[in-house]
Amino acid sequence: MMPSLKELSKEKEPLSGGHRLCAGCGASIVARQVLLAAPKPLVVTCATGCLEVATTIFPYTAWEMPWMHSAFENSAATCSGIESAYQSLKKQGTLPVDTKVNFIAFGGDGGTYDIGLQSLSGAMERGHRMLYVCYNNQAYMNTGIQRSSATPKGGFTTTSPVGKVNPGKEQSRKDLTAIVVAHNIPYVAQAVAGDWRDLTTKVQKALSKDGPSFINILTPCRLGWGYAPELTLQIGRLAAETCFWPLYEVEEGVYKLTSKPKEKKPIIELLKLQSRFKHLFKKGNEALLAEIQEDVDKKWKKLLSLCDNRAETK
C-alpha cells in the first residue's frame, strides 16, 4: 500500500510550475505530495488562502485536475456538495455505478480551525466520502500574518505582537485534530511537511475509507515563521522529533503513533530556528520557555497513553 518514490515519480505532475507561492513554501510541497499519492481521478476544492490565490492568478491555474474555489469558509461544504451530486448521478444512471472518483478539500488553518470549522464539522458529521486536508501554517499568512486559533502560545504575529505587555500569543493553540476525532469518522491523522513517506501513506489510507477522513498537516511558512527557505523540511521534521507535532493516526477510533522519536528533542531546537519565537530567548522569558516545554511534555504523555505506546521508533 505504501507508495515508493519510484512509483510517485511516474505520476503526472499535479501542480504545474509557474505559480506564485514563495520559494520554500510548505503548502506547495504538501499539495504536490497529497495529490501525487491520491488515486485518480480526483476532484479538488480549495478555500481562500495562500494555496488558492497564488495558484489561480486569473486567467491561469496551476491545478492539473478538476478544481473549484468558492469562499474562505466552505471548502468542505463545496466538496461535500460535489460528492453528493456525484452519488446522485450514479443513482440516476448518468454515471457508471463502478466509477470511483476521489474528492479532496484543501484549507489553511484560518479556513479550517476558525472560519470554516462549521462547514468542516457538517461534512464530517454527514459522512461524505472525502478527504479534508488542513495545510496548517499556524496563522493567516495570506492576509498579513494575523493570529489564528492554530497559532502556538508565545508566537509572534501582527495581531499578537511582542512588547512590554505581551510576549506573543497568550493562548495555547486549539486541538483541531481532537475535535475531528470526536466526530467518530473512519480516519483522522496528523502529518508534517518533511516526512513524505508518512504523509503519502496516510493519504492513501484515508482515501481507501468509505467515508470522511481528515489529515492535519503542519506546514512551515518561511515568511510568517521567519526562517531561510531551505529549512522548510528540516523544521517540519523537528516538529515531529520534539513532539511539538506528533505523527499519529486514529483509524476506526484506534489511536496509533506512526513515528516515535528514538530520542525526544527539546522544544528549543525547533523554536530557535524561527524568528517568530526569537523574543523567547531574551532574558526574562525563561519561565515562558519552560512553560511551553511543560505543555509539550504533558500533551505527549497523554497521546502515549491513548496510543498505548504502539509505534515505530525512528
C-alpha atoms as a PDB file:
ATOM      1  CA  MET A   1       0.000   0.000   0.000  1.00  0.00           C
ATOM      2  CA  MET A   2       2.845   2.383   0.793  1.00  0.00           C
ATOM      3  CA  PRO A   3       3.889   4.310  -2.365  1.00  0.00           C
ATOM      4  CA  SER A   4       7.572   4.336  -3.278  1.00  0.00           C
ATOM      5  CA  LEU A   5       9.450   7.330  -4.646  1.00  0.00           C
ATOM      6  CA  LYS A   6       9.807   5.461  -7.942  1.00  0.00           C
ATOM      7  CA  GLU A   7       6.049   4.981  -8.141  1.00  0.00           C
ATOM      8  CA  LEU A   8       5.347   8.609  -7.224  1.00  0.00           C
ATOM      9  CA  SER A   9       7.845   9.861  -9.810  1.00  0.00           C
ATOM     10  CA  LYS A  10       5.800   8.176 -12.558  1.00  0.00           C
ATOM     11  CA  GLU A  11       2.657  10.103 -11.657  1.00  0.00           C
ATOM     12  CA  LYS A  12       1.644  13.116 -13.717  1.00  0.00           C
ATOM     13  CA  GLU A  13       2.710  16.367 -12.033  1.00  0.00           C
ATOM     14  CA  PRO A  14      -0.472  17.589 -10.289  1.00  0.00           C
ATOM     15  CA  LEU A  15       0.600  21.196  -9.658  1.00  0.00           C
ATOM     16  CA  SER A  16       2.289  22.882 -12.599  1.00  0.00           C
ATOM     17  CA  GLY A  17       5.249  25.223 -12.272  1.00  0.00           C
ATOM     18  CA  GLY A  18       4.848  28.971 -12.616  1.00  0.00           C
ATOM     19  CA  HIS A  19       2.578  29.522  -9.621  1.00  0.00           C
ATOM     20  CA  ARG A  20       3.300  32.434  -7.254  1.00  0.00           C
ATOM     21  CA  LEU A  21       3.893  30.592  -3.962  1.00  0.00           C
ATOM     22  CA  CYS A  22       7.048  31.618  -2.073  1.00  0.00           C
ATOM     23  CA  ALA A  23      10.338  29.784  -2.543  1.00  0.00           C
ATOM     24  CA  GLY A  24      10.435  27.078   0.117  1.00  0.00           C
ATOM     25  CA  CYS A  25       6.661  27.260   0.691  1.00  0.00           C
ATOM     26  CA  GLY A  26       5.466  24.249   2.683  1.00  0.00           C
ATOM     27  CA  ALA A  27       1.965  24.433   1.189  1.00  0.00           C
ATOM     28  CA  SER A  28       3.126  23.666  -2.345  1.00  0.00           C
ATOM     29  CA  ILE A  29       5.166  20.697  -1.088  1.00  0.00           C
ATOM     30  CA  VAL A  30       2.209  19.335   0.861  1.00  0.00           C
ATOM     31  CA  ALA A  31      -0.237  19.803  -2.024  1.00  0.00           C
ATOM     32  CA  ARG A  32       2.067  18.028  -4.510  1.00  0.00           C
ATOM     33  CA  GLN A  33       2.666  15.062  -2.200  1.00  0.00           C
ATOM     34  CA  VAL A  34      -1.015  14.668  -1.329  1.00  0.00           C
ATOM     35  CA  LEU A  35      -2.070  14.799  -4.979  1.00  0.00           C
ATOM     36  CA  LEU A  36       0.718  12.509  -6.200  1.00  0.00           C
ATOM     37  CA  ALA A  37      -0.255   9.862  -3.661  1.00  0.00           C
ATOM     38  CA  ALA A  38      -4.019  10.113  -4.225  1.00  0.00           C
ATOM     39  CA  PRO A  39      -5.636   7.545  -6.555  1.00  0.00           C
ATOM     40  CA  LYS A  40      -7.083   9.158  -9.701  1.00  0.00           C
ATOM     41  CA  PRO A  41      -9.426  10.566 -10.928  1.00  0.00           C
ATOM     42  CA  LEU A  42      -9.640  13.465  -8.490  1.00  0.00           C
ATOM     43  CA  VAL A  43     -11.861  16.455  -7.843  1.00  0.00           C
ATOM     44  CA  VAL A  44     -10.346  19.129  -5.591  1.00  0.00           C
ATOM     45  CA  THR A  45     -11.792  22.115  -3.761  1.00  0.00           C
ATOM     46  CA  CYS A  46      -9.768  24.835  -2.071  1.00  0.00           C
ATOM     47  CA  ALA A  47     -10.576  27.514   0.490  1.00  0.00           C
ATOM     48  CA  THR A  48      -9.314  31.067   0.146  1.00  0.00           C
ATOM     49  CA  GLY A  49      -5.719  31.249   1.316  1.00  0.00           C
ATOM     50  CA  CYS A  50      -2.107  31.245   0.102  1.00  0.00           C
ATOM     51  CA  LEU A  51      -2.539  27.980  -1.787  1.00  0.00           C
ATOM     52  CA  GLU A  52      -5.598  29.265  -3.641  1.00  0.00           C
ATOM     53  CA  VAL A  53      -4.628  32.831  -4.508  1.00  0.00           C
ATOM     54  CA  ALA A  54      -1.066  32.003  -5.583  1.00  0.00           C
ATOM     55  CA  THR A  55      -2.038  29.119  -7.870  1.00  0.00           C
ATOM     56  CA  THR A  56      -5.018  30.661  -9.653  1.00  0.00           C
ATOM     57  CA  ILE A  57      -3.945  34.120 -10.824  1.00  0.00           C
ATOM     58  CA  PHE A  58      -6.730  34.915 -13.322  1.00  0.00           C
ATOM     59  CA  PRO A  59      -6.932  33.655 -16.049  1.00  0.00           C
ATOM     60  CA  TYR A  60      -4.370  30.946 -15.214  1.00  0.00           C
ATOM     61  CA  THR A  61      -4.406  27.866 -12.991  1.00  0.00           C
ATOM     62  CA  ALA A  62      -1.651  25.554 -11.760  1.00  0.00           C
ATOM     63  CA  TRP A  63      -4.089  22.720 -10.942  1.00  0.00           C
ATOM     64  CA  GLU A  64      -3.932  19.853 -13.450  1.00  0.00           C
ATOM     65  CA  MET A  65      -7.359  18.443 -12.485  1.00  0.00           C
ATOM     66  CA  PRO A  66     -10.982  19.489 -11.912  1.00  0.00           C
ATOM     67  CA  TRP A  67     -10.740  22.146  -9.193  1.00  0.00           C
ATOM     68  CA  MET A  68     -13.156  24.573  -7.564  1.00  0.00           C
ATOM     69  CA  HIS A  69     -12.811  27.540  -5.242  1.00  0.00           C
ATOM     70  CA  SER A  70     -15.862  29.118  -3.659  1.00  0.00           C
ATOM     71  CA  ALA A  71     -15.105  31.074  -0.475  1.00  0.00           C
ATOM     72  CA  PHE A  72     -12.957  31.154   2.654  1.00  0.00           C
ATOM     73  CA  GLU A  73     -15.328  29.258   4.908  1.00  0.00           C
ATOM     74  CA  ASN A  74     -16.689  26.492   2.752  1.00  0.00           C
ATOM     75  CA  SER A  75     -14.107  24.247   1.114  1.00  0.00           C
ATOM     76  CA  ALA A  76     -15.652  21.292   2.960  1.00  0.00           C
ATOM     77  CA  ALA A  77     -19.225  22.315   2.086  1.00  0.00           C
ATOM     78  CA  THR A  78     -18.314  22.750  -1.584  1.00  0.00           C
ATOM     79  CA  CYS A  79     -16.564  19.383  -1.706  1.00  0.00           C
ATOM     80  CA  SER A  80     -19.443  17.617   0.050  1.00  0.00           C
ATOM     81  CA  GLY A  81     -21.917  19.173  -2.403  1.00  0.00           C
ATOM     82  CA  ILE A  82     -19.925  17.943  -5.388  1.00  0.00           C
ATOM     83  CA  GLU A  83     -19.632  14.490  -3.826  1.00  0.00           C
ATOM     84  CA  SER A  84     -23.406  14.388  -3.252  1.00  0.00           C
ATOM     85  CA  ALA A  85     -24.069  15.340  -6.887  1.00  0.00           C
ATOM     86  CA  TYR A  86     -21.690  12.588  -7.993  1.00  0.00           C
ATOM     87  CA  GLN A  87     -23.536   9.994  -5.900  1.00  0.00           C
ATOM     88  CA  SER A  88     -26.864  11.219  -7.268  1.00  0.00           C
ATOM     89  CA  LEU A  89     -25.688  10.954 -10.895  1.00  0.00           C
ATOM     90  CA  LYS A  90     -24.626   7.369 -10.265  1.00  0.00           C
ATOM     91  CA  LYS A  91     -28.050   6.533  -8.822  1.00  0.00           C
ATOM     92  CA  GLN A  92     -29.745   8.155 -11.820  1.00  0.00           C
ATOM     93  CA  GLY A  93     -27.624   6.103 -14.217  1.00  0.00           C
ATOM     94  CA  THR A  94     -25.892   9.136 -15.703  1.00  0.00           C
ATOM     95  CA  LEU A  95     -22.536   7.848 -14.436  1.00  0.00           C
ATOM     96  CA  PRO A  96     -21.493   4.170 -14.334  1.00  0.00           C
ATOM     97  CA  VAL A  97     -22.032   2.689 -10.862  1.00  0.00           C
ATOM     98  CA  ASP A  98     -18.492   1.281 -10.809  1.00  0.00           C
ATOM     99  CA  THR A  99     -16.952   4.740 -11.348  1.00  0.00           C
ATOM    100  CA  LYS A 100     -14.817   5.817  -8.408  1.00  0.00           C
ATOM    101  CA  VAL A 101     -13.778   9.458  -8.140  1.00  0.00           C
ATOM    102  CA  ASN A 102     -11.820  10.686  -5.124  1.00  0.00           C
ATOM    103  CA  PHE A 103     -12.671  14.047  -3.547  1.00  0.00           C
ATOM    104  CA  ILE A 104     -10.167  16.208  -1.672  1.00  0.00           C
ATOM    105  CA  ALA A 105     -10.757  19.547   0.058  1.00  0.00           C
ATOM    106  CA  PHE A 106      -7.827  21.809   0.991  1.00  0.00           C
ATOM    107  CA  GLY A 107      -7.961  24.560   3.588  1.00  0.00           C
ATOM    108  CA  GLY A 108      -5.415  26.525   5.591  1.00  0.00           C
ATOM    109  CA  ASP A 109      -5.672  26.767   9.359  1.00  0.00           C
ATOM    110  CA  GLY A 110      -7.641  30.029   9.147  1.00  0.00           C
ATOM    111  CA  GLY A 111     -10.146  28.457   6.780  1.00  0.00           C
ATOM    112  CA  THR A 112     -10.313  25.281   8.844  1.00  0.00           C
ATOM    113  CA  TYR A 113      -9.745  25.971  12.553  1.00  0.00           C
ATOM    114  CA  ASP A 114     -11.730  29.230  12.542  1.00  0.00           C
ATOM    115  CA  ILE A 115     -13.788  30.435   9.589  1.00  0.00           C
ATOM    116  CA  GLY A 116     -14.518  27.029   8.058  1.00  0.00           C
ATOM    117  CA  LEU A 117     -14.983  24.961  11.219  1.00  0.00           C
ATOM    118  CA  GLN A 118     -18.767  24.739  10.842  1.00  0.00           C
ATOM    119  CA  SER A 119     -18.640  23.506   7.246  1.00  0.00           C
ATOM    120  CA  LEU A 120     -15.891  21.007   8.113  1.00  0.00           C
ATOM    121  CA  SER A 121     -17.901  19.686  11.064  1.00  0.00           C
ATOM    122  CA  GLY A 122     -21.052  19.417   8.957  1.00  0.00           C
ATOM    123  CA  ALA A 123     -19.312  17.498   6.172  1.00  0.00           C
ATOM    124  CA  MET A 124     -17.692  15.089   8.630  1.00  0.00           C
ATOM    125  CA  GLU A 125     -20.958  14.539  10.508  1.00  0.00           C
ATOM    126  CA  ARG A 126     -22.954  13.867   7.325  1.00  0.00           C
ATOM    127  CA  GLY A 127     -20.447  11.207   6.293  1.00  0.00           C
ATOM    128  CA  HIS A 128     -19.385  12.334   2.815  1.00  0.00           C
ATOM    129  CA  ARG A 129     -16.691  10.182   1.198  1.00  0.00           C
ATOM    130  CA  MET A 130     -13.978  12.827   1.004  1.00  0.00           C
ATOM    131  CA  LEU A 131     -10.566  13.708   2.411  1.00  0.00           C
ATOM    132  CA  TYR A 132     -10.144  17.096   4.058  1.00  0.00           C
ATOM    133  CA  VAL A 133      -6.527  18.310   4.196  1.00  0.00           C
ATOM    134  CA  CYS A 134      -5.622  21.193   6.505  1.00  0.00           C
ATOM    135  CA  TYR A 135      -2.293  22.726   5.467  1.00  0.00           C
ATOM    136  CA  ASN A 136      -1.626  24.255   8.833  1.00  0.00           C
ATOM    137  CA  ASN A 137       0.888  27.123   8.821  1.00  0.00           C
ATOM    138  CA  GLN A 138      -0.441  28.419  12.138  1.00  0.00           C
ATOM    139  CA  ALA A 139      -1.598  31.916  11.098  1.00  0.00           C
ATOM    140  CA  TYR A 140      -3.461  33.877   8.427  1.00  0.00           C
ATOM    141  CA  MET A 141      -0.356  34.151   6.228  1.00  0.00           C
ATOM    142  CA  ASN A 142      -2.150  35.279   3.060  1.00  0.00           C
ATOM    143  CA  THR A 143      -3.606  38.440   4.594  1.00  0.00           C
ATOM    144  CA  GLY A 144      -0.667  39.664   6.659  1.00  0.00           C
ATOM    145  CA  ILE A 145       0.331  37.029   9.262  1.00  0.00           C
ATOM    146  CA  GLN A 146      -2.515  37.518  11.750  1.00  0.00           C
ATOM    147  CA  ARG A 147      -3.018  35.031  14.602  1.00  0.00           C
ATOM    148  CA  SER A 148      -5.394  32.112  14.166  1.00  0.00           C
ATOM    149  CA  SER A 149      -6.585  29.634  16.778  1.00  0.00           C
ATOM    150  CA  ALA A 150      -3.836  27.325  15.443  1.00  0.00           C
ATOM    151  CA  THR A 151      -1.076  29.803  16.387  1.00  0.00           C
ATOM    152  CA  PRO A 152       1.006  28.373  19.250  1.00  0.00           C
ATOM    153  CA  LYS A 153       1.445  30.108  22.567  1.00  0.00           C
ATOM    154  CA  GLY A 154       4.283  32.639  22.537  1.00  0.00           C
ATOM    155  CA  GLY A 155       4.278  33.024  18.758  1.00  0.00           C
ATOM    156  CA  PHE A 156       4.612  36.477  17.218  1.00  0.00           C
ATOM    157  CA  THR A 157       2.023  37.557  14.662  1.00  0.00           C
ATOM    158  CA  THR A 158       0.871  41.013  13.599  1.00  0.00           C
ATOM    159  CA  THR A 159      -2.186  40.659  15.846  1.00  0.00           C
ATOM    160  CA  SER A 160      -0.322  39.012  18.734  1.00  0.00           C
ATOM    161  CA  PRO A 161       2.673  41.356  18.794  1.00  0.00           C
ATOM    162  CA  VAL A 162       5.600  41.091  21.169  1.00  0.00           C
ATOM    163  CA  GLY A 163       6.190  44.031  23.527  1.00  0.00           C
ATOM    164  CA  LYS A 164       6.361  45.121  27.139  1.00  0.00           C
ATOM    165  CA  VAL A 165       2.816  43.908  27.805  1.00  0.00           C
ATOM    166  CA  ASN A 166       2.504  40.714  25.747  1.00  0.00           C
ATOM    167  CA  PRO A 167       5.087  38.010  24.963  1.00  0.00           C
ATOM    168  CA  GLY A 168       3.399  36.988  21.712  1.00  0.00           C
ATOM    169  CA  LYS A 169       0.193  34.961  21.593  1.00  0.00           C
ATOM    170  CA  GLU A 170      -1.109  34.357  25.093  1.00  0.00           C
ATOM    171  CA  GLN A 171      -3.355  31.370  24.410  1.00  0.00           C
ATOM    172  CA  SER A 172      -2.471  27.768  23.542  1.00  0.00           C
ATOM    173  CA  ARG A 173      -3.423  26.515  20.097  1.00  0.00           C
ATOM    174  CA  LYS A 174      -6.724  24.749  19.526  1.00  0.00           C
ATOM    175  CA  ASP A 175      -6.522  20.947  19.245  1.00  0.00           C
ATOM    176  CA  LEU A 176      -8.493  20.621  15.999  1.00  0.00           C
ATOM    177  CA  THR A 177      -7.342  17.051  15.395  1.00  0.00           C
ATOM    178  CA  ALA A 178      -9.030  16.007  18.643  1.00  0.00           C
ATOM    179  CA  ILE A 179     -12.196  17.880  17.645  1.00  0.00           C
ATOM    180  CA  VAL A 180     -12.386  15.973  14.359  1.00  0.00           C
ATOM    181  CA  VAL A 181     -11.703  12.675  16.157  1.00  0.00           C
ATOM    182  CA  ALA A 182     -14.810  13.412  18.228  1.00  0.00           C
ATOM    183  CA  HIS A 183     -16.860  13.160  15.017  1.00  0.00           C
ATOM    184  CA  ASN A 184     -16.160   9.389  15.005  1.00  0.00           C
ATOM    185  CA  ILE A 185     -15.171   9.305  11.328  1.00  0.00           C
ATOM    186  CA  PRO A 186     -13.156   6.392   9.836  1.00  0.00           C
ATOM    187  CA  TYR A 187      -9.758   8.096   9.619  1.00  0.00           C
ATOM    188  CA  VAL A 188      -8.005  11.096  11.237  1.00  0.00           C
ATOM    189  CA  ALA A 189      -4.258  11.793  11.225  1.00  0.00           C
ATOM    190  CA  GLN A 190      -1.514  14.324  11.822  1.00  0.00           C
ATOM    191  CA  ALA A 191       1.459  14.665   9.440  1.00  0.00           C
ATOM    192  CA  VAL A 192       4.274  17.125   8.662  1.00  0.00           C
ATOM    193  CA  ALA A 193       5.916  18.555   5.587  1.00  0.00           C
ATOM    194  CA  GLY A 194       9.286  16.800   5.730  1.00  0.00           C
ATOM    195  CA  ASP A 195       8.221  13.166   6.138  1.00  0.00           C
ATOM    196  CA  TRP A 196       6.883  12.299   2.665  1.00  0.00           C
ATOM    197  CA  ARG A 197       6.567   8.581   3.333  1.00  0.00           C
ATOM    198  CA  ASP A 198       4.404   9.079   6.407  1.00  0.00           C
ATOM    199  CA  LEU A 199       2.258  11.682   4.632  1.00  0.00           C
ATOM    200  CA  THR A 200       1.669   9.812   1.375  1.00  0.00           C
ATOM    201  CA  THR A 201       0.871   6.581   3.219  1.00  0.00           C
ATOM    202  CA  LYS A 202      -1.759   8.425   5.250  1.00  0.00           C
ATOM    203  CA  VAL A 203      -3.290   9.958   2.116  1.00  0.00           C
ATOM    204  CA  GLN A 204      -3.720   6.539   0.517  1.00  0.00           C
ATOM    205  CA  LYS A 205      -5.118   5.074   3.712  1.00  0.00           C
ATOM    206  CA  ALA A 206      -7.554   7.992   4.120  1.00  0.00           C
ATOM    207  CA  LEU A 207      -8.882   7.687   0.571  1.00  0.00           C
ATOM    208  CA  SER A 208      -9.389   3.941   0.928  1.00  0.00           C
ATOM    209  CA  LYS A 209     -12.105   4.567   3.521  1.00  0.00           C
ATOM    210  CA  ASP A 210     -15.785   4.531   2.641  1.00  0.00           C
ATOM    211  CA  GLY A 211     -16.486   7.795   4.452  1.00  0.00           C
ATOM    212  CA  PRO A 212     -14.918  11.071   5.524  1.00  0.00           C
ATOM    213  CA  SER A 213     -11.272  11.421   6.504  1.00  0.00           C
ATOM    214  CA  PHE A 214      -9.101  14.261   7.758  1.00  0.00           C
ATOM    215  CA  ILE A 215      -5.347  14.959   7.844  1.00  0.00           C
ATOM    216  CA  ASN A 216      -3.925  17.923   9.750  1.00  0.00           C
ATOM    217  CA  ILE A 217      -0.512  18.689   8.204  1.00  0.00           C
ATOM    218  CA  LEU A 218       1.900  21.053   9.948  1.00  0.00           C
ATOM    219  CA  THR A 219       3.136  23.187   7.049  1.00  0.00           C
ATOM    220  CA  PRO A 220       6.066  25.538   7.769  1.00  0.00           C
ATOM    221  CA  CYS A 221       5.774  29.065   6.324  1.00  0.00           C
ATOM    222  CA  ARG A 222       9.188  30.611   5.670  1.00  0.00           C
ATOM    223  CA  LEU A 223       7.682  34.120   5.597  1.00  0.00           C
ATOM    224  CA  GLY A 224       5.432  34.038   8.659  1.00  0.00           C
ATOM    225  CA  TRP A 225       7.695  31.783  10.748  1.00  0.00           C
ATOM    226  CA  GLY A 226      10.861  33.622   9.772  1.00  0.00           C
ATOM    227  CA  TYR A 227      13.480  31.164   8.532  1.00  0.00           C
ATOM    228  CA  ALA A 228      15.595  30.545   5.430  1.00  0.00           C
ATOM    229  CA  PRO A 229      13.603  28.837   2.612  1.00  0.00           C
ATOM    230  CA  GLU A 230      15.874  25.780   2.515  1.00  0.00           C
ATOM    231  CA  LEU A 231      14.942  24.876   6.124  1.00  0.00           C
ATOM    232  CA  THR A 232      11.270  24.081   5.465  1.00  0.00           C
ATOM    233  CA  LEU A 233      11.555  20.298   5.562  1.00  0.00           C
ATOM    234  CA  GLN A 234      14.091  20.285   8.404  1.00  0.00           C
ATOM    235  CA  ILE A 235      11.760  22.370  10.547  1.00  0.00           C
ATOM    236  CA  GLY A 236       8.874  20.049   9.712  1.00  0.00           C
ATOM    237  CA  ARG A 237      10.859  17.026  10.855  1.00  0.00           C
ATOM    238  CA  LEU A 238      11.999  18.829  14.006  1.00  0.00           C
ATOM    239  CA  ALA A 239       8.370  19.499  14.895  1.00  0.00           C
ATOM    240  CA  ALA A 240       7.841  15.729  15.000  1.00  0.00           C
ATOM    241  CA  GLU A 241      11.160  14.968  16.721  1.00  0.00           C
ATOM    242  CA  THR A 242      10.431  17.442  19.536  1.00  0.00           C
ATOM    243  CA  CYS A 243       6.851  16.099  19.820  1.00  0.00           C
ATOM    244  CA  PHE A 244       5.550  19.626  19.188  1.00  0.00           C
ATOM    245  CA  TRP A 245       3.596  17.979  16.340  1.00  0.00           C
ATOM    246  CA  PRO A 246       3.412  14.215  16.946  1.00  0.00           C
ATOM    247  CA  LEU A 247       2.767  11.946  13.967  1.00  0.00           C
ATOM    248  CA  TYR A 248      -0.208   9.722  14.667  1.00  0.00           C
ATOM    249  CA  GLU A 249      -3.447   8.404  13.248  1.00  0.00           C
ATOM    250  CA  VAL A 250      -6.835   7.421  14.593  1.00  0.00           C
ATOM    251  CA  GLU A 251      -8.249   4.635  12.428  1.00  0.00           C
ATOM    252  CA  GLU A 252     -11.774   3.465  13.264  1.00  0.00           C
ATOM    253  CA  GLY A 253     -11.313   5.014  16.702  1.00  0.00           C
ATOM    254  CA  VAL A 254      -7.959   3.344  17.460  1.00  0.00           C
ATOM    255  CA  TYR A 255      -5.017   5.656  18.185  1.00  0.00           C
ATOM    256  CA  LYS A 256      -1.572   4.781  16.826  1.00  0.00           C
ATOM    257  CA  LEU A 257       1.714   6.667  16.646  1.00  0.00           C
ATOM    258  CA  THR A 258       3.104   6.400  13.123  1.00  0.00           C
ATOM    259  CA  SER A 259       6.534   7.636  14.176  1.00  0.00           C
ATOM    260  CA  LYS A 260       8.074   7.731  17.631  1.00  0.00           C
ATOM    261  CA  PRO A 261      11.324   9.681  18.122  1.00  0.00           C
ATOM    262  CA  LYS A 262      14.147   7.485  19.364  1.00  0.00           C
ATOM    263  CA  GLU A 263      15.234  10.420  21.499  1.00  0.00           C
ATOM    264  CA  LYS A 264      12.760  13.226  22.094  1.00  0.00           C
ATOM    265  CA  LYS A 265      14.481  16.556  21.366  1.00  0.00           C
ATOM    266  CA  PRO A 266      13.924  19.698  23.482  1.00  0.00           C
ATOM    267  CA  ILE A 267      11.464  22.228  22.089  1.00  0.00           C
ATOM    268  CA  ILE A 268      14.110  24.985  21.968  1.00  0.00           C
ATOM    269  CA  GLU A 269      15.739  23.209  18.988  1.00  0.00           C
ATOM    270  CA  LEU A 270      12.588  23.900  16.981  1.00  0.00           C
ATOM    271  CA  LEU A 271      11.870  27.379  18.331  1.00  0.00           C
ATOM    272  CA  LYS A 272      15.378  28.819  17.883  1.00  0.00           C
ATOM    273  CA  LEU A 273      15.227  28.378  14.093  1.00  0.00           C
ATOM    274  CA  GLN A 274      12.210  30.694  13.764  1.00  0.00           C
ATOM    275  CA  SER A 275      12.185  34.464  14.206  1.00  0.00           C
ATOM    276  CA  ARG A 276       8.572  34.387  15.444  1.00  0.00           C
ATOM    277  CA  PHE A 277       9.941  32.931  18.694  1.00  0.00           C
ATOM    278  CA  LYS A 278      13.232  34.858  18.997  1.00  0.00           C
ATOM    279  CA  HIS A 279      11.903  37.026  21.847  1.00  0.00           C
ATOM    280  CA  LEU A 280      11.505  33.908  23.986  1.00  0.00           C
ATOM    281  CA  PHE A 281      15.293  33.579  24.191  1.00  0.00           C
ATOM    282  CA  LYS A 282      15.766  37.039  25.724  1.00  0.00           C
ATOM    283  CA  LYS A 283      16.496  37.368  29.413  1.00  0.00           C
ATOM    284  CA  GLY A 284      13.331  37.301  31.478  1.00  0.00           C
ATOM    285  CA  ASN A 285      11.406  34.829  29.318  1.00  0.00           C
ATOM    286  CA  GLU A 286      12.933  31.666  30.773  1.00  0.00           C
ATOM    287  CA  ALA A 287       9.715  30.796  32.584  1.00  0.00           C
ATOM    288  CA  LEU A 288       7.677  31.021  29.384  1.00  0.00           C
ATOM    289  CA  LEU A 289      10.086  28.700  27.576  1.00  0.00           C
ATOM    290  CA  ALA A 290       9.826  26.238  30.456  1.00  0.00           C
ATOM    291  CA  GLU A 291       6.033  26.506  30.333  1.00  0.00           C
ATOM    292  CA  ILE A 292       5.995  25.712  26.614  1.00  0.00           C
ATOM    293  CA  GLN A 293       8.223  22.655  27.152  1.00  0.00           C
ATOM    294  CA  GLU A 294       5.999  21.511  30.004  1.00  0.00           C
ATOM    295  CA  ASP A 295       2.917  21.805  27.799  1.00  0.00           C
ATOM    296  CA  VAL A 296       4.571  19.741  25.029  1.00  0.00           C
ATOM    297  CA  ASP A 297       5.570  17.063  27.550  1.00  0.00           C
ATOM    298  CA  LYS A 298       2.081  16.920  29.030  1.00  0.00           C
ATOM    299  CA  LYS A 299       0.375  16.507  25.657  1.00  0.00           C
ATOM    300  CA  TRP A 300       2.930  13.909  24.533  1.00  0.00           C
ATOM    301  CA  LYS A 301       2.337  11.865  27.676  1.00  0.00           C
ATOM    302  CA  LYS A 302      -1.414  11.979  27.094  1.00  0.00           C
ATOM    303  CA  LEU A 303      -1.011  10.883  23.475  1.00  0.00           C
ATOM    304  CA  LEU A 304       1.222   7.981  24.503  1.00  0.00           C
ATOM    305  CA  SER A 305      -1.476   6.760  26.850  1.00  0.00           C
ATOM    306  CA  LEU A 306      -4.101   6.990  24.074  1.00  0.00           C
ATOM    307  CA  CYS A 307      -1.822   5.102  21.677  1.00  0.00           C
ATOM    308  CA  ASP A 308      -0.820   2.545  24.276  1.00  0.00           C
ATOM    309  CA  ASN A 309       2.754   3.088  23.022  1.00  0.00           C
ATOM    310  CA  ARG A 310       2.039   1.433  19.634  1.00  0.00           C
ATOM    311  CA  ALA A 311       4.586   2.998  17.291  1.00  0.00           C
ATOM    312  CA  GLU A 312       7.573   2.531  15.055  1.00  0.00           C
ATOM    313  CA  THR A 313      10.642   4.135  16.614  1.00  0.00           C
ATOM    314  CA  LYS A 314      12.809   6.296  14.362  1.00  0.00           C
END
